[in-house]
């Protein structure tokens, strides 16, 4: 293309741009001032600066047009890829759904087979991993190493029905939960009122729930025991048989402290206080 033809092409592009965009936007697109644009329109020849600006914008416009022409084909390819991925996903999901339905049928058959044993004789509960509330003659054979824990759990449960006071009730509940955690976590047993054995996931969930409740009970006991302790001190003050209230409070403090502190810490601290009193005397 000759220089004259190239200049004519650029001038035609400039006129089209001004007609489409207006002078203000056309000048902004070209990166020149409106004054420079007006001079270019009025002059028969384009300045080198205006020529470079028009060439840049013309190349950018042609690139955008080419991109727009390629877009439909690109979208079509992307759509085909999405369709293929969707078909693959449907095939995989369909297979998984079939497996889930089959597993559900198998589980239902297992439950139907287990149900008659659960509703039958009490001695059969342990055979399928359930802890029976009442003892049975074959408990030793059924529960094996877990029998001592099962027996203590039954005794604690009966004692909990009529606790003498609030603190004892909380202590019994703590012990009951600790025993249940042992039975579920260590011996893989299922606690009542469940009618079918728990799987591994369910056992882990039940253990976590009992551990959380155990922490709550310990906090409740720490609040309840001081009130119970004060009540005992008042009673001892009235019926203490001549012992001073200070001595009674000291004794109760030592009992309470030995329950909360580890044995080694309690002994070391007790020797320190005894030695201090000997020096004072």
PDB file of C-alpha atoms in Angstrom:
ATOM      1  CA  UNK A   1       0.000   0.000   0.000  1.00  0.00           C
ATOM      2  CA  UNK A   2       1.353   3.424  -0.996  1.00  0.00           C
ATOM      3  CA  UNK A   3       1.799   6.256   1.450  1.00  0.00           C
ATOM      4  CA  UNK A   4      -1.047   8.168  -0.180  1.00  0.00           C
ATOM      5  CA  UNK A   5      -3.412   5.192   0.082  1.00  0.00           C
ATOM      6  CA  UNK A   6      -2.375   4.603   3.698  1.00  0.00           C
ATOM      7  CA  UNK A   7      -3.021   8.292   4.507  1.00  0.00           C
ATOM      8  CA  UNK A   8      -6.436   8.038   2.838  1.00  0.00           C
ATOM      9  CA  UNK A   9      -7.268   4.918   4.852  1.00  0.00           C
ATOM     10  CA  UNK A  10      -6.270   6.612   8.124  1.00  0.00           C
ATOM     11  CA  UNK A  11      -8.271   9.760   7.284  1.00  0.00           C
ATOM     12  CA  UNK A  12     -11.347   7.669   6.473  1.00  0.00           C
ATOM     13  CA  UNK A  13     -10.915   5.830   9.788  1.00  0.00           C
ATOM     14  CA  UNK A  14     -10.650   9.184  11.588  1.00  0.00           C
ATOM     15  CA  UNK A  15     -13.858  10.456  10.045  1.00  0.00           C
ATOM     16  CA  UNK A  16     -15.722   7.241  10.874  1.00  0.00           C
ATOM     17  CA  UNK A  17     -14.445   7.374  14.450  1.00  0.00           C
ATOM     18  CA  UNK A  18     -15.603  10.975  14.907  1.00  0.00           C
ATOM     19  CA  UNK A  19     -19.018  10.178  13.446  1.00  0.00           C
ATOM     20  CA  UNK A  20     -19.482   7.165  15.719  1.00  0.00           C
ATOM     21  CA  UNK A  21     -17.956   8.485  18.950  1.00  0.00           C
ATOM     22  CA  UNK A  22     -18.108  12.257  18.661  1.00  0.00           C
ATOM     23  CA  UNK A  23     -15.097  14.563  18.901  1.00  0.00           C
ATOM     24  CA  UNK A  24     -14.649  14.291  22.660  1.00  0.00           C
ATOM     25  CA  UNK A  25     -14.655  10.492  22.844  1.00  0.00           C
ATOM     26  CA  UNK A  26     -12.722  10.150  19.584  1.00  0.00           C
ATOM     27  CA  UNK A  27      -9.959  12.383  20.941  1.00  0.00           C
ATOM     28  CA  UNK A  28      -9.922  10.332  24.131  1.00  0.00           C
ATOM     29  CA  UNK A  29      -9.675   7.063  22.195  1.00  0.00           C
ATOM     30  CA  UNK A  30      -6.772   8.432  20.149  1.00  0.00           C
ATOM     31  CA  UNK A  31      -5.020   9.921  23.159  1.00  0.00           C
ATOM     32  CA  UNK A  32      -4.885  13.453  21.731  1.00  0.00           C
ATOM     33  CA  UNK A  33      -6.487  16.746  22.647  1.00  0.00           C
ATOM     34  CA  UNK A  34      -9.645  18.061  20.982  1.00  0.00           C
ATOM     35  CA  UNK A  35      -7.651  20.927  19.494  1.00  0.00           C
ATOM     36  CA  UNK A  36      -5.274  18.467  17.807  1.00  0.00           C
ATOM     37  CA  UNK A  37      -8.257  16.525  16.529  1.00  0.00           C
ATOM     38  CA  UNK A  38      -9.872  19.627  15.042  1.00  0.00           C
ATOM     39  CA  UNK A  39      -6.621  20.582  13.292  1.00  0.00           C
ATOM     40  CA  UNK A  40      -6.318  17.084  11.807  1.00  0.00           C
ATOM     41  CA  UNK A  41      -9.844  17.257  10.452  1.00  0.00           C
ATOM     42  CA  UNK A  42      -9.282  20.689   8.923  1.00  0.00           C
ATOM     43  CA  UNK A  43      -5.792  19.997   7.518  1.00  0.00           C
ATOM     44  CA  UNK A  44      -5.326  18.163   4.212  1.00  0.00           C
ATOM     45  CA  UNK A  45      -2.362  16.273   5.664  1.00  0.00           C
ATOM     46  CA  UNK A  46      -1.984  14.349   8.925  1.00  0.00           C
ATOM     47  CA  UNK A  47       0.838  15.185  11.286  1.00  0.00           C
ATOM     48  CA  UNK A  48       3.216  12.361  12.319  1.00  0.00           C
ATOM     49  CA  UNK A  49       1.775  12.455  15.857  1.00  0.00           C
ATOM     50  CA  UNK A  50      -1.803  12.051  14.579  1.00  0.00           C
ATOM     51  CA  UNK A  51      -0.710   9.361  12.118  1.00  0.00           C
ATOM     52  CA  UNK A  52       0.799   7.252  14.920  1.00  0.00           C
ATOM     53  CA  UNK A  53      -2.318   7.699  17.093  1.00  0.00           C
ATOM     54  CA  UNK A  54      -4.611   6.621  14.234  1.00  0.00           C
ATOM     55  CA  UNK A  55      -2.433   3.584  13.434  1.00  0.00           C
ATOM     56  CA  UNK A  56      -2.504   2.429  17.065  1.00  0.00           C
ATOM     57  CA  UNK A  57      -6.270   2.791  17.332  1.00  0.00           C
ATOM     58  CA  UNK A  58      -6.841   1.133  13.953  1.00  0.00           C
ATOM     59  CA  UNK A  59      -4.747  -1.880  14.961  1.00  0.00           C
ATOM     60  CA  UNK A  60      -6.590  -2.111  18.288  1.00  0.00           C
ATOM     61  CA  UNK A  61      -9.968  -1.945  16.520  1.00  0.00           C
ATOM     62  CA  UNK A  62      -8.974  -4.673  14.067  1.00  0.00           C
ATOM     63  CA  UNK A  63      -7.759  -6.864  16.938  1.00  0.00           C
ATOM     64  CA  UNK A  64     -11.059  -6.422  18.782  1.00  0.00           C
ATOM     65  CA  UNK A  65     -13.001  -7.284  15.646  1.00  0.00           C
ATOM     66  CA  UNK A  66     -10.946 -10.419  15.110  1.00  0.00           C
ATOM     67  CA  UNK A  67     -11.505 -11.456  18.733  1.00  0.00           C
ATOM     68  CA  UNK A  68     -15.248 -10.970  18.346  1.00  0.00           C
ATOM     69  CA  UNK A  69     -15.228 -13.104  15.225  1.00  0.00           C
ATOM     70  CA  UNK A  70     -13.428 -15.882  17.083  1.00  0.00           C
ATOM     71  CA  UNK A  71     -15.706 -15.755  20.141  1.00  0.00           C
ATOM     72  CA  UNK A  72     -18.682 -17.792  18.788  1.00  0.00           C
ATOM     73  CA  UNK A  73     -16.434 -20.711  17.849  1.00  0.00           C
ATOM     74  CA  UNK A  74     -14.687 -20.512  21.229  1.00  0.00           C
ATOM     75  CA  UNK A  75     -17.993 -20.537  23.059  1.00  0.00           C
ATOM     76  CA  UNK A  76     -19.124 -23.514  21.019  1.00  0.00           C
ATOM     77  CA  UNK A  77     -16.003 -25.463  22.007  1.00  0.00           C
ATOM     78  CA  UNK A  78     -16.470 -24.549  25.648  1.00  0.00           C
ATOM     79  CA  UNK A  79     -20.094 -25.670  25.490  1.00  0.00           C
ATOM     80  CA  UNK A  80     -19.052 -29.007  24.040  1.00  0.00           C
ATOM     81  CA  UNK A  81     -16.507 -29.508  26.819  1.00  0.00           C
ATOM     82  CA  UNK A  82     -19.106 -28.697  29.461  1.00  0.00           C
ATOM     83  CA  UNK A  83     -21.540 -31.140  27.875  1.00  0.00           C
ATOM     84  CA  UNK A  84     -18.918 -33.906  27.904  1.00  0.00           C
ATOM     85  CA  UNK A  85     -18.051 -33.253  31.549  1.00  0.00           C
ATOM     86  CA  UNK A  86     -21.730 -33.264  32.476  1.00  0.00           C
ATOM     87  CA  UNK A  87     -22.236 -36.590  30.705  1.00  0.00           C
ATOM     88  CA  UNK A  88     -19.249 -38.087  32.571  1.00  0.00           C
ATOM     89  CA  UNK A  89     -20.565 -36.777  35.874  1.00  0.00           C
ATOM     90  CA  UNK A  90     -23.999 -38.250  35.215  1.00  0.00           C
ATOM     91  CA  UNK A  91     -22.465 -41.650  34.479  1.00  0.00           C
ATOM     92  CA  UNK A  92     -20.374 -41.574  37.655  1.00  0.00           C
ATOM     93  CA  UNK A  93     -23.200 -40.256  39.821  1.00  0.00           C
ATOM     94  CA  UNK A  94     -25.594 -42.821  38.438  1.00  0.00           C
ATOM     95  CA  UNK A  95     -23.248 -45.605  39.456  1.00  0.00           C
ATOM     96  CA  UNK A  96     -22.810 -44.184  42.938  1.00  0.00           C
ATOM     97  CA  UNK A  97     -26.560 -43.853  43.386  1.00  0.00           C
ATOM     98  CA  UNK A  98     -27.025 -47.480  42.433  1.00  0.00           C
ATOM     99  CA  UNK A  99     -24.375 -48.505  44.978  1.00  0.00           C
ATOM    100  CA  UNK A 100     -26.072 -46.415  47.668  1.00  0.00           C
ATOM    101  CA  UNK A 101     -29.445 -47.986  46.954  1.00  0.00           C
ATOM    102  CA  UNK A 102     -27.904 -51.458  47.149  1.00  0.00           C
ATOM    103  CA  UNK A 103     -26.143 -50.589  50.429  1.00  0.00           C
ATOM    104  CA  UNK A 104     -29.436 -49.285  51.814  1.00  0.00           C
ATOM    105  CA  UNK A 105     -31.158 -52.546  50.928  1.00  0.00           C
ATOM    106  CA  UNK A 106     -28.386 -54.540  52.603  1.00  0.00           C
ATOM    107  CA  UNK A 107     -28.637 -52.386  55.751  1.00  0.00           C
ATOM    108  CA  UNK A 108     -32.377 -52.863  55.900  1.00  0.00           C
ATOM    109  CA  UNK A 109     -31.946 -56.618  55.642  1.00  0.00           C
ATOM    110  CA  UNK A 110     -29.417 -56.536  58.484  1.00  0.00           C
ATOM    111  CA  UNK A 111     -31.806 -54.538  60.654  1.00  0.00           C
ATOM    112  CA  UNK A 112     -34.643 -56.930  59.933  1.00  0.00           C
ATOM    113  CA  UNK A 113     -32.430 -59.843  60.909  1.00  0.00           C
ATOM    114  CA  UNK A 114     -31.316 -58.138  64.127  1.00  0.00           C
ATOM    115  CA  UNK A 115     -34.744 -56.909  65.231  1.00  0.00           C
ATOM    116  CA  UNK A 116     -36.111 -60.280  66.423  1.00  0.00           C
ATOM    117  CA  UNK A 117     -33.037 -60.804  68.616  1.00  0.00           C
ATOM    118  CA  UNK A 118     -33.394 -57.357  70.176  1.00  0.00           C
ATOM    119  CA  UNK A 119     -37.021 -57.904  71.116  1.00  0.00           C
ATOM    120  CA  UNK A 120     -36.359 -61.431  72.369  1.00  0.00           C
ATOM    121  CA  UNK A 121     -34.776 -62.600  75.587  1.00  0.00           C
ATOM    122  CA  UNK A 122     -32.693 -60.130  77.555  1.00  0.00           C
ATOM    123  CA  UNK A 123     -29.680 -62.423  77.559  1.00  0.00           C
ATOM    124  CA  UNK A 124     -29.431 -62.035  73.804  1.00  0.00           C
ATOM    125  CA  UNK A 125     -28.813 -58.285  73.863  1.00  0.00           C
ATOM    126  CA  UNK A 126     -25.133 -58.633  74.608  1.00  0.00           C
ATOM    127  CA  UNK A 127     -24.715 -61.034  71.705  1.00  0.00           C
ATOM    128  CA  UNK A 128     -25.240 -58.150  69.297  1.00  0.00           C
ATOM    129  CA  UNK A 129     -23.302 -55.586  71.349  1.00  0.00           C
ATOM    130  CA  UNK A 130     -26.154 -54.034  73.345  1.00  0.00           C
ATOM    131  CA  UNK A 131     -25.855 -53.328  77.082  1.00  0.00           C
ATOM    132  CA  UNK A 132     -28.844 -54.767  78.939  1.00  0.00           C
ATOM    133  CA  UNK A 133     -30.182 -52.830  81.909  1.00  0.00           C
ATOM    134  CA  UNK A 134     -31.005 -55.959  83.893  1.00  0.00           C
ATOM    135  CA  UNK A 135     -28.484 -58.756  84.537  1.00  0.00           C
ATOM    136  CA  UNK A 136     -28.829 -62.174  82.912  1.00  0.00           C
ATOM    137  CA  UNK A 137     -27.360 -65.584  83.779  1.00  0.00           C
ATOM    138  CA  UNK A 138     -25.052 -65.596  80.747  1.00  0.00           C
ATOM    139  CA  UNK A 139     -23.640 -62.072  81.283  1.00  0.00           C
ATOM    140  CA  UNK A 140     -20.119 -63.391  81.966  1.00  0.00           C
ATOM    141  CA  UNK A 141     -20.082 -65.270  78.673  1.00  0.00           C
ATOM    142  CA  UNK A 142     -21.677 -62.440  76.702  1.00  0.00           C
ATOM    143  CA  UNK A 143     -19.774 -59.398  77.990  1.00  0.00           C
ATOM    144  CA  UNK A 144     -16.451 -61.020  78.907  1.00  0.00           C
ATOM    145  CA  UNK A 145     -13.868 -58.434  80.010  1.00  0.00           C
ATOM    146  CA  UNK A 146     -16.514 -55.696  79.955  1.00  0.00           C
ATOM    147  CA  UNK A 147     -18.652 -57.365  82.624  1.00  0.00           C
ATOM    148  CA  UNK A 148     -17.169 -55.459  85.635  1.00  0.00           C
ATOM    149  CA  UNK A 149     -17.833 -52.167  83.896  1.00  0.00           C
ATOM    150  CA  UNK A 150     -21.356 -53.261  82.951  1.00  0.00           C
ATOM    151  CA  UNK A 151     -22.064 -54.350  86.543  1.00  0.00           C
ATOM    152  CA  UNK A 152     -20.829 -51.027  87.976  1.00  0.00           C
ATOM    153  CA  UNK A 153     -22.850 -49.134  85.381  1.00  0.00           C
ATOM    154  CA  UNK A 154     -26.003 -50.981  86.489  1.00  0.00           C
ATOM    155  CA  UNK A 155     -25.328 -50.286  90.176  1.00  0.00           C
ATOM    156  CA  UNK A 156     -24.596 -46.595  89.510  1.00  0.00           C
ATOM    157  CA  UNK A 157     -27.757 -46.309  87.456  1.00  0.00           C
ATOM    158  CA  UNK A 158     -29.883 -47.775  90.263  1.00  0.00           C
ATOM    159  CA  UNK A 159     -28.250 -45.529  92.883  1.00  0.00           C
ATOM    160  CA  UNK A 160     -28.882 -42.493  90.700  1.00  0.00           C
ATOM    161  CA  UNK A 161     -32.633 -43.080  90.893  1.00  0.00           C
ATOM    162  CA  UNK A 162     -32.710 -41.784  94.520  1.00  0.00           C
ATOM    163  CA  UNK A 163     -29.589 -39.665  95.225  1.00  0.00           C
ATOM    164  CA  UNK A 164     -29.320 -38.230  98.764  1.00  0.00           C
ATOM    165  CA  UNK A 165     -28.386 -34.707  97.587  1.00  0.00           C
ATOM    166  CA  UNK A 166     -27.524 -32.611  94.540  1.00  0.00           C
ATOM    167  CA  UNK A 167     -23.754 -33.068  94.813  1.00  0.00           C
ATOM    168  CA  UNK A 168     -24.078 -36.830  95.030  1.00  0.00           C
ATOM    169  CA  UNK A 169     -26.409 -36.779  92.039  1.00  0.00           C
ATOM    170  CA  UNK A 170     -23.834 -34.884  89.981  1.00  0.00           C
ATOM    171  CA  UNK A 171     -21.067 -37.240  91.089  1.00  0.00           C
ATOM    172  CA  UNK A 172     -23.144 -40.268  90.137  1.00  0.00           C
ATOM    173  CA  UNK A 173     -23.955 -38.789  86.741  1.00  0.00           C
ATOM    174  CA  UNK A 174     -20.249 -38.151  86.158  1.00  0.00           C
ATOM    175  CA  UNK A 175     -19.410 -41.738  87.057  1.00  0.00           C
ATOM    176  CA  UNK A 176     -22.227 -43.074  84.887  1.00  0.00           C
ATOM    177  CA  UNK A 177     -20.986 -41.129  81.869  1.00  0.00           C
ATOM    178  CA  UNK A 178     -17.401 -42.238  82.475  1.00  0.00           C
ATOM    179  CA  UNK A 179     -18.530 -45.864  82.549  1.00  0.00           C
ATOM    180  CA  UNK A 180     -20.560 -45.419  79.370  1.00  0.00           C
ATOM    181  CA  UNK A 181     -17.542 -43.906  77.614  1.00  0.00           C
ATOM    182  CA  UNK A 182     -15.525 -46.991  78.592  1.00  0.00           C
ATOM    183  CA  UNK A 183     -18.215 -49.359  77.379  1.00  0.00           C
ATOM    184  CA  UNK A 184     -18.665 -47.593  74.037  1.00  0.00           C
ATOM    185  CA  UNK A 185     -15.070 -46.575  73.306  1.00  0.00           C
ATOM    186  CA  UNK A 186     -13.068 -49.455  74.816  1.00  0.00           C
ATOM    187  CA  UNK A 187     -15.511 -52.372  74.392  1.00  0.00           C
ATOM    188  CA  UNK A 188     -17.491 -51.208  71.291  1.00  0.00           C
ATOM    189  CA  UNK A 189     -20.833 -51.733  73.044  1.00  0.00           C
ATOM    190  CA  UNK A 190     -24.109 -49.909  72.436  1.00  0.00           C
ATOM    191  CA  UNK A 191     -25.988 -48.202  75.268  1.00  0.00           C
ATOM    192  CA  UNK A 192     -29.748 -48.326  75.810  1.00  0.00           C
ATOM    193  CA  UNK A 193     -32.308 -47.329  74.648  1.00  0.00           C
ATOM    194  CA  UNK A 194     -30.723 -48.150  71.261  1.00  0.00           C
ATOM    195  CA  UNK A 195     -32.265 -51.214  69.619  1.00  0.00           C
ATOM    196  CA  UNK A 196     -29.521 -51.899  67.069  1.00  0.00           C
ATOM    197  CA  UNK A 197     -25.718 -51.874  67.345  1.00  0.00           C
ATOM    198  CA  UNK A 198     -23.955 -48.599  66.621  1.00  0.00           C
ATOM    199  CA  UNK A 199     -21.412 -48.423  63.828  1.00  0.00           C
ATOM    200  CA  UNK A 200     -17.957 -46.861  64.283  1.00  0.00           C
ATOM    201  CA  UNK A 201     -19.092 -43.361  63.301  1.00  0.00           C
ATOM    202  CA  UNK A 202     -22.067 -43.469  65.664  1.00  0.00           C
ATOM    203  CA  UNK A 203     -19.917 -44.750  68.532  1.00  0.00           C
ATOM    204  CA  UNK A 204     -17.426 -41.909  68.052  1.00  0.00           C
ATOM    205  CA  UNK A 205     -20.284 -39.390  68.036  1.00  0.00           C
ATOM    206  CA  UNK A 206     -21.803 -40.857  71.224  1.00  0.00           C
ATOM    207  CA  UNK A 207     -18.426 -40.759  72.982  1.00  0.00           C
ATOM    208  CA  UNK A 208     -17.932 -37.100  72.032  1.00  0.00           C
ATOM    209  CA  UNK A 209     -21.415 -36.199  73.299  1.00  0.00           C
ATOM    210  CA  UNK A 210     -20.769 -37.921  76.613  1.00  0.00           C
ATOM    211  CA  UNK A 211     -17.370 -36.258  76.995  1.00  0.00           C
ATOM    212  CA  UNK A 212     -18.964 -32.866  76.437  1.00  0.00           C
ATOM    213  CA  UNK A 213     -21.717 -33.610  78.982  1.00  0.00           C
ATOM    214  CA  UNK A 214     -19.072 -34.862  81.417  1.00  0.00           C
ATOM    215  CA  UNK A 215     -17.243 -31.516  81.239  1.00  0.00           C
ATOM    216  CA  UNK A 216     -20.520 -29.674  81.865  1.00  0.00           C
ATOM    217  CA  UNK A 217     -21.322 -31.844  84.886  1.00  0.00           C
ATOM    218  CA  UNK A 218     -17.895 -31.193  86.399  1.00  0.00           C
ATOM    219  CA  UNK A 219     -18.433 -27.449  86.086  1.00  0.00           C
ATOM    220  CA  UNK A 220     -21.867 -27.787  87.700  1.00  0.00           C
ATOM    221  CA  UNK A 221     -20.391 -29.803  90.548  1.00  0.00           C
ATOM    222  CA  UNK A 222     -17.698 -27.203  91.186  1.00  0.00           C
ATOM    223  CA  UNK A 223     -20.492 -24.660  91.701  1.00  0.00           C
ATOM    224  CA  UNK A 224     -22.718 -26.956  93.768  1.00  0.00           C
ATOM    225  CA  UNK A 225     -20.114 -28.384  96.149  1.00  0.00           C
ATOM    226  CA  UNK A 226     -19.277 -25.094  97.961  1.00  0.00           C
ATOM    227  CA  UNK A 227     -22.966 -24.598  98.789  1.00  0.00           C
ATOM    228  CA  UNK A 228     -23.187 -28.150 100.050  1.00  0.00           C
ATOM    229  CA  UNK A 229     -19.986 -27.605 102.047  1.00  0.00           C
ATOM    230  CA  UNK A 230     -21.378 -24.494 103.742  1.00  0.00           C
ATOM    231  CA  UNK A 231     -24.486 -26.431 104.721  1.00  0.00           C
ATOM    232  CA  UNK A 232     -22.362 -29.129 106.269  1.00  0.00           C
ATOM    233  CA  UNK A 233     -20.333 -26.570 108.235  1.00  0.00           C
ATOM    234  CA  UNK A 234     -23.467 -24.991 109.670  1.00  0.00           C
ATOM    235  CA  UNK A 235     -24.723 -28.406 110.718  1.00  0.00           C
ATOM    236  CA  UNK A 236     -21.380 -29.311 112.277  1.00  0.00           C
ATOM    237  CA  UNK A 237     -21.302 -26.001 114.122  1.00  0.00           C
ATOM    238  CA  UNK A 238     -24.562 -26.857 115.796  1.00  0.00           C
ATOM    239  CA  UNK A 239     -23.931 -30.537 116.498  1.00  0.00           C
ATOM    240  CA  UNK A 240     -20.146 -30.717 116.516  1.00  0.00           C
ATOM    241  CA  UNK A 241     -19.860 -32.067 120.042  1.00  0.00           C
ATOM    242  CA  UNK A 242     -17.689 -29.245 121.358  1.00  0.00           C
ATOM    243  CA  UNK A 243     -15.339 -28.900 118.368  1.00  0.00           C
ATOM    244  CA  UNK A 244     -14.682 -25.307 117.415  1.00  0.00           C
ATOM    245  CA  UNK A 245     -16.138 -24.079 114.146  1.00  0.00           C
ATOM    246  CA  UNK A 246     -12.630 -23.092 113.032  1.00  0.00           C
ATOM    247  CA  UNK A 247     -11.362 -26.667 113.468  1.00  0.00           C
ATOM    248  CA  UNK A 248     -14.356 -28.048 111.616  1.00  0.00           C
ATOM    249  CA  UNK A 249     -13.840 -25.605 108.736  1.00  0.00           C
ATOM    250  CA  UNK A 250     -10.154 -26.526 108.558  1.00  0.00           C
ATOM    251  CA  UNK A 251     -11.033 -30.212 108.410  1.00  0.00           C
ATOM    252  CA  UNK A 252     -13.599 -29.665 105.641  1.00  0.00           C
ATOM    253  CA  UNK A 253     -11.114 -27.506 103.767  1.00  0.00           C
ATOM    254  CA  UNK A 254      -8.509 -30.287 103.841  1.00  0.00           C
ATOM    255  CA  UNK A 255     -11.046 -32.851 102.615  1.00  0.00           C
ATOM    256  CA  UNK A 256     -12.185 -30.580  99.806  1.00  0.00           C
ATOM    257  CA  UNK A 257      -8.603 -29.697  98.874  1.00  0.00           C
ATOM    258  CA  UNK A 258      -7.497 -33.340  98.700  1.00  0.00           C
ATOM    259  CA  UNK A 259     -10.348 -34.022  96.258  1.00  0.00           C
ATOM    260  CA  UNK A 260      -9.261 -31.261  93.875  1.00  0.00           C
ATOM    261  CA  UNK A 261      -5.433 -31.459  94.034  1.00  0.00           C
ATOM    262  CA  UNK A 262      -3.224 -34.374  92.938  1.00  0.00           C
ATOM    263  CA  UNK A 263      -2.012 -36.513  95.901  1.00  0.00           C
ATOM    264  CA  UNK A 264       1.654 -35.461  95.609  1.00  0.00           C
ATOM    265  CA  UNK A 265       0.816 -31.757  95.569  1.00  0.00           C
ATOM    266  CA  UNK A 266      -1.551 -32.097  98.524  1.00  0.00           C
ATOM    267  CA  UNK A 267       1.088 -33.902 100.654  1.00  0.00           C
ATOM    268  CA  UNK A 268       3.836 -31.384  99.922  1.00  0.00           C
ATOM    269  CA  UNK A 269       1.563 -28.448 100.717  1.00  0.00           C
ATOM    270  CA  UNK A 270       0.294 -30.120 103.899  1.00  0.00           C
ATOM    271  CA  UNK A 271       3.861 -30.665 105.194  1.00  0.00           C
ATOM    272  CA  UNK A 272       4.622 -26.987 104.530  1.00  0.00           C
ATOM    273  CA  UNK A 273       1.696 -25.806 106.594  1.00  0.00           C
ATOM    274  CA  UNK A 274       2.392 -28.239 109.447  1.00  0.00           C
ATOM    275  CA  UNK A 275       5.994 -27.094 109.630  1.00  0.00           C
ATOM    276  CA  UNK A 276       4.897 -23.472 109.715  1.00  0.00           C
ATOM    277  CA  UNK A 277       2.603 -24.130 112.660  1.00  0.00           C
ATOM    278  CA  UNK A 278       5.366 -25.947 114.541  1.00  0.00           C
ATOM    279  CA  UNK A 279       7.711 -23.017 114.208  1.00  0.00           C
ATOM    280  CA  UNK A 280       5.033 -20.611 115.344  1.00  0.00           C
ATOM    281  CA  UNK A 281       4.349 -22.710 118.405  1.00  0.00           C
TER     282      UNK A 281
END
